[in-house]
Amino acid sequence: MLALLALCWQVLGVEALEDAVFDPLAYVDPLIGASNGGNVFAGASLPYGMAKAVADTNSSSNQGGFTLDGAFVTGFSGMHDSGTGGSPSLGNFPLFPFTNCPEGDINRCVFPKKSRAAHGGFANNTVTAKPGTFGITLNNGIRADMTTTWHTSLFRFTFPTLGSDGQPAQPLILQDLTDLSDSRQDNGSVTVDPETGRITGSARFLPSFGGGNFVLHFCTDFKGADVLDSGIFVNSRGSTEVKNLTISRSINGYPLPGGAFVRFSSGAEPILVRTANSFISAEQACKHAETEIPDYDFGRVSEAAIEKWREKMSIIKVSPAGVEGSLLTNFYSGIYRTMVNPQNYTGENPLWESSEPYFDSFYCIWDLFRSQIPFLIITDPAAVAEMVRSLIDTYRHTGWLPDCRMSLNKGYTQGGSNADNVLADAFIKGIKDGIDWEDGYAAVVKDAEVEPYDWCCEGRGGLDSWKALGYIPVQDFDYKGFGTMTRSISRTLEYAYNDFCISQIAHGLGRTADRDKYLASSSNWKNLFRPDQTSLWWNGTNTGFTGFFQPRYLNGTWAYQNPLNCSNLDTFSVCSLQNTGRETFESSIWEYNFSFVPHDQSTLLILLGGPSLFTSRLDYLHNTNITYIGNEPSFLTVFQYHYSARPALSALRSHSYIPSYFSPTPSGLPGNDDSGAMGSFVALSMMGLFPNPGQNVYLVTPPFFEQVNITSPVTGKVARVRNVNFDGGYKSVYIQSATLNGERYTKNWVDHSFFTEGKELVLVLGDGESDWGTGVGDLPPSLGEYVGFAGGNGTAVNDTSTITGWKRGLEEVVGRAWRGGYVGDVKV
Ligand SMILES: *[C@@H]1O[C@H](CO)[C@@H](O)[C@H](O)[C@H]1NC(C)=O
Ligand SMILES: *[C@@H]1O[C@H](CO)[C@@H](O)[C@H](O)[C@H]1NC(C)=O
Ligand SMILES: *[C@@H]1O[C@H](CO)[C@@H](O)[C@H](O)[C@H]1NC(C)=O
Ligand SMILES: *[C@@H]1O[C@H](CO)[C@@H](O)[C@H](O)[C@H]1NC(C)=O
Ligand SMILES: *[C@@H]1O[C@H](CO)[C@@H](O)[C@H](O)[C@H]1NC(C)=O
Ligand SMILES: *[C@@H]1O[C@H](CO)[C@@H](O)[C@H](O)[C@H]1NC(C)=O
Ligand SMILES: *[C@@H]1O[C@H](CO)[C@@H](O)[C@H](O)[C@H]1NC(C)=O
Ligand SMILES: *[C@@H]1O[C@H](CO)[C@@H](O)[C@H](O)[C@H]1NC(C)=O
Ligand SMILES: *[C@@H]1O[C@H](CO)[C@@H](O)[C@H](O)[C@H]1NC(C)=O
Ligand SMILES: *[C@@H]1O[C@H](CO)[C@@H](O)[C@H](O)[C@H]1NC(C)=O
Ligand SMILES: *[C@@H]1O[C@H](CO)[C@@H](O)[C@H](O)[C@H]1NC(C)=O
Ligand SMILES: *[C@@H]1O[C@H](CO)[C@@H](O)[C@H](O)[C@H]1NC(C)=O
């Protein structure tokens, strides 16, 4: 037997051995983003799992529950969101353990969340976080380890031998009716069963970035020690005489503390606490708990969770040779974070009856559509199909696609109806599994055609003006639908791109009239471009660039917004959803000027003065910190040099941001992860294949690793990028030449078939910029025509093409129907 095994290893050879030992999970650090406002969920979860167990702290930045910023643990709870802004999400029904109540007096245990935090101090180095598990030791000696299944968290509390009073441990574990935001409403209730110690209950809470409310239920069981006694508490006092409690919010702007507790006769063995949640009922929560973790086997449950992650993470394999381990950690941790949110609440939606999947925590699609969902389309298309079906089913039952959704409620819309972009991206990349695309199409058309009465949280506002004028006016007159009347520029740009995305689906469904109609309105962005607009710094110095988007009134007259307002350097303006906000959302006209014409960069190039001026303006945007990589509108600007025939500069730029703005440390993220948006930016940038979502395009830069293998979960084929002359010091980041499946390849982009057909891209690198990918015919698809690339204004450097006013040939474009052409399915 043994001899045979040894022989097998020999036969399998070195490569298989390397393959066998390369474990992507070794490079995942869930604590990245646990401080400095990253707001990530650092705890235990399955991919897209509803149960998310972690220690919650009292940090003012505890949106994800746990933080590593010196804050104290206030409880251990099993529902969370990751990387979000807004108020802290979920964190409902936290548990809190005590080794003893001094002198055996339960009233000397500390019940209220605010005061028990004093018992929640911990040292950073006791925290262990890995995909599927999380652990921490409190300064009082209590160790807490946790893992999860779909709806159930399993906590293992290990107690010191003696309590703070020097007496043998007689642990008390409480569970209260709070959440991270203290949003509990009226009539929370809890019951403890004196025989078994089972605690069940429910309460109504508020979503963290939206309207409405939701009811959540729980069911908690214990194993490991005999129940000594049990009871309920209100505020700081408890009783073992009372087993049931219904409690109002009270009137002090703070929900009155209330919950139940169980005390155990011994703390000699670890106490296992199994707690499940359900949006349906406490009975359903108990059923989840009993079926998912019947055996309380911490080892089995955590192994299963780890294996689920390993399966997901093994889709992408990179070669670790020659690079620092911290880069691998950056990469795989970024990938990991793309599968924490959205969350799979299938079977847990009390709002409507349906056999369709239900996903929640799309938080928010404005953040997710740019790179997170596109990343998952490559690595987990089956999950994306379920998400898309859920979005369409949400439209069927609520009337609208969401732009943001959490905790069963509508979240706030930040700009356009960006679920349109998600649907288009999935559609053009061939995601089919069970999706009713006719309903999907009806949903996106409704966004374009019907204005909701309240467009705070779905659809678009100002549709009358949009249709009559071709832009959203500043100080619009809209008596049909109501929302925050700001962001006229960014809404115009986003609506235009939404329409482009609709046109792509229309094309695929053979609706040519619609396709042409929405392609036409997709150029509405041009209506806000003011060619003579200059941009001055606050001190009056001219930036030297001319031609910017500007707001316009209903009568067509230009209004004014400083193009630098809402940039990273603007400390004056209010730029979010406040009603005092500006005409651009969370970013400047400078940035929107580049990144939010994703479908017609060729026309933008002309408007900005040609390729050279486009390139130097893009440099200026980055070099002077006008842009901020911590917010999603910046993502495309890193790679937009591809459109001005300078793909080498995209590579340089991505190295300038990674790792300096994304380091694998708790404080290493430039702000909120936004679900896994930042994580997906890191992953796709390091893979060297950056999407322009809604289009069948990935912009090619050299991966940060010598090799990247991506197995298509659809076809099982392995797509591969290989760098020749790879150097881990990243001096050679300039592509000199390339082959695709062995043939010379000069285009600076590939399409989605690269992944599904398992193609091989070999990039030969050198230490100087070359002419690779710089010919006009090599540039990514764009609606308009690429002109001015040689001999015109702003001759493109390294442009081998001598053709001025180049038109992409008909034969290259399938389905060309409108002006510059159709961007969807260009042949490679
Ligand atoms: C660790 O603990 C200290 C003090 O409690 C805190 O200030 C610090 O930010 C923590 N986090 C890290 C990552 O060091
Ligand atoms: C968190 O709890 C600790 C211990 O009670 C306390 O010192 C600290 O002020 C609390 N922090 C916040 C933000 O409430
Ligand atoms: C809470 O309970 C009280 C007393 O039973 C009842 O009058 C009230 O309507 C309940 N409130 C809610 C929001 O259910
Ligand atoms: C406590 O609640 C349980 C479950 O809802 C119920 O069966 C029991 O009768 C209640 N006991 C009291 C004393 O109200
Ligand atoms: C990628 O796949 C190729 C072909 O199967 C293999 O030779 C190579 O070792 C793989 N690279 C990695 C990093 O897994
Ligand atoms: C979502 O949950 C349902 C029901 O538990 C399950 O069938 C499905 O496979 C899950 N989807 C994903 C992507 O995990
Ligand atoms: C004005 O501000 C810009 C941007 O900070 C700076 O580059 C420029 O040197 C300043 N000009 C003067 C005259 O101070
Ligand atoms: C257009 O409307 C703006 C804002 O009300 C006003 O300032 C401007 O004078 C108007 N222009 C014309 C030509 O009427
Ligand atoms: C825009 O920037 C200017 C500086 O040019 C600043 O004075 C102004 O307050 C900003 N506008 C708003 C409305 O915040
Ligand atoms: C080039 O563009 C600049 C800025 O738009 C313009 O001022 C100049 O006249 C143009 N030159 C030529 C030769 O077209
Ligand atoms: C841009 O920001 C980075 C990081 O904060 C800083 O190092 C750099 O000096 C800034 N550049 C300019 C031109 O302000
Ligand atoms: C490409 O442009 C760079 C920078 O302008 C220059 O150094 C290099 O020599 C050029 N390469 C070719 C092949 O023209």
PDB file of C-alpha atoms and ligand atoms in Angstrom, residues 608-609 613 793-794, ligand 10:
ATOM      1  CA  LEU A 608     -10.975  65.998 -25.241  1.00  0.00           C
ATOM      2  CA  GLY A 609      -8.653  67.059 -28.004  1.00  0.00           C
ATOM      3  CA  LEU A 613      -4.329  65.444 -24.770  1.00  0.00           C
ATOM      4  CA  ASN A 793      -4.414  66.799 -33.160  1.00  0.00           C
ATOM      5  CA  GLY A 794      -2.506  64.891 -30.532  1.00  0.00           C
TER       6      GLY A 794
HETATM    7  C1  LIG B  10      -5.564  70.983 -31.062  1.00  0.00           C
HETATM    8  O1  LIG B  10      -6.457  71.035 -29.941  1.00  0.00           O
HETATM    9  C2  LIG B  10      -6.333  72.218 -29.187  1.00  0.00           C
HETATM   10  C3  LIG B  10      -7.195  72.076 -27.915  1.00  0.00           C
HETATM   11  O2  LIG B  10      -8.455  71.589 -28.234  1.00  0.00           O
HETATM   12  C4  LIG B  10      -6.746  73.405 -30.060  1.00  0.00           C
HETATM   13  O3  LIG B  10      -6.592  74.588 -29.333  1.00  0.00           O
HETATM   14  C5  LIG B  10      -5.844  73.437 -31.299  1.00  0.00           C
HETATM   15  O4  LIG B  10      -6.284  74.440 -32.166  1.00  0.00           O
HETATM   16  C6  LIG B  10      -5.852  72.100 -32.034  1.00  0.00           C
HETATM   17  N1  LIG B  10      -4.841  72.105 -33.062  1.00  0.00           N
HETATM   18  C7  LIG B  10      -5.042  71.563 -34.244  1.00  0.00           C
HETATM   19  C8  LIG B  10      -3.867  71.629 -35.157  1.00  0.00           C
HETATM   20  O5  LIG B  10      -6.093  71.057 -34.584  1.00  0.00           O
END
